[in-house]
């Protein structure tokens, strides 16, 4: 009887919490031992570049962000530097993915921005308050990528990656994914150099407690990266923790997670690819990611934090590889990366990646999971994900 009583008490508690969940009242608090060291609140910088929806639209702050362009991701989007795809308006950043047409070579114009070479940090809490896009074929992301090129000549997966938010829109494998966020950590579990290289991944998912869609809520997606753990959460929920001092099935320690080089921030909307699939006739266009702010906090008692701001081009990254995405962009320098993607299963994937040196920041280049790994990652996430209500 006690077990039955506890069971029904837990169900009642969950129902009460679900009904009372109101994310609009949430205020993110990094904790008393953290202080704000950098943020972009997306105020207007410079002259208006266009009029969009009847209001002036401004470019992103060039001290903080570089707009990436090209056929990055092996998906169906083409990242552009058009003000129509990325602009600041009413103290918000708006990234826009648009419908493909013959005028766009049947690719979906979209946006990606990165702080590589401009705003980079070692350890801290990284957070963004945003409304995600939605719909079949959409793949928005807010994530961090290590930058070890200038110091060591390393690229992905050795540099490490922390996916604070990924979402695959619409119905995928019979489940409406628009209410689910994914958090994942990637690294080289075979060595702290480029050889041997074996790409490992651990992560899980979180779904809204009331079943509402992510695009109906402005939520704070955050991660805490410190000397011992990487923690990923949404608003008041912590849903994934990785102990970076003792990672099962991996070399330990992993240099990427122990302060050897800084990480930078990325925001983008990918379209298509093996994980979300292609848009269909249910997808609504255009699709926006609307960001209220991006903030970085660091502990007040940490004195060895590495931060790079406005670094000259000699310190900029010429080749970075990140999971999930790949590119066909021609390049002045090309490297072959062989990696084995794994969660609980592995599938070998090999790709060529290239890079072009940017005068203001690094060009990020990416790699996809294979379809089989994506399938098992989804299944694994749903079987083993946990929610803290």
Tab-separated table of C-alpha atoms in Angstrom, residues 150 231 284 352:
chain	number	residue	atom	x	y	z
A	150	UNK	CA	45.835	28.715	-33.079
A	231	UNK	CA	25.464	20.486	-17.021
A	284	UNK	CA	5.219	27.066	-42.448
A	352	UNK	CA	36.452	15.848	-46.163
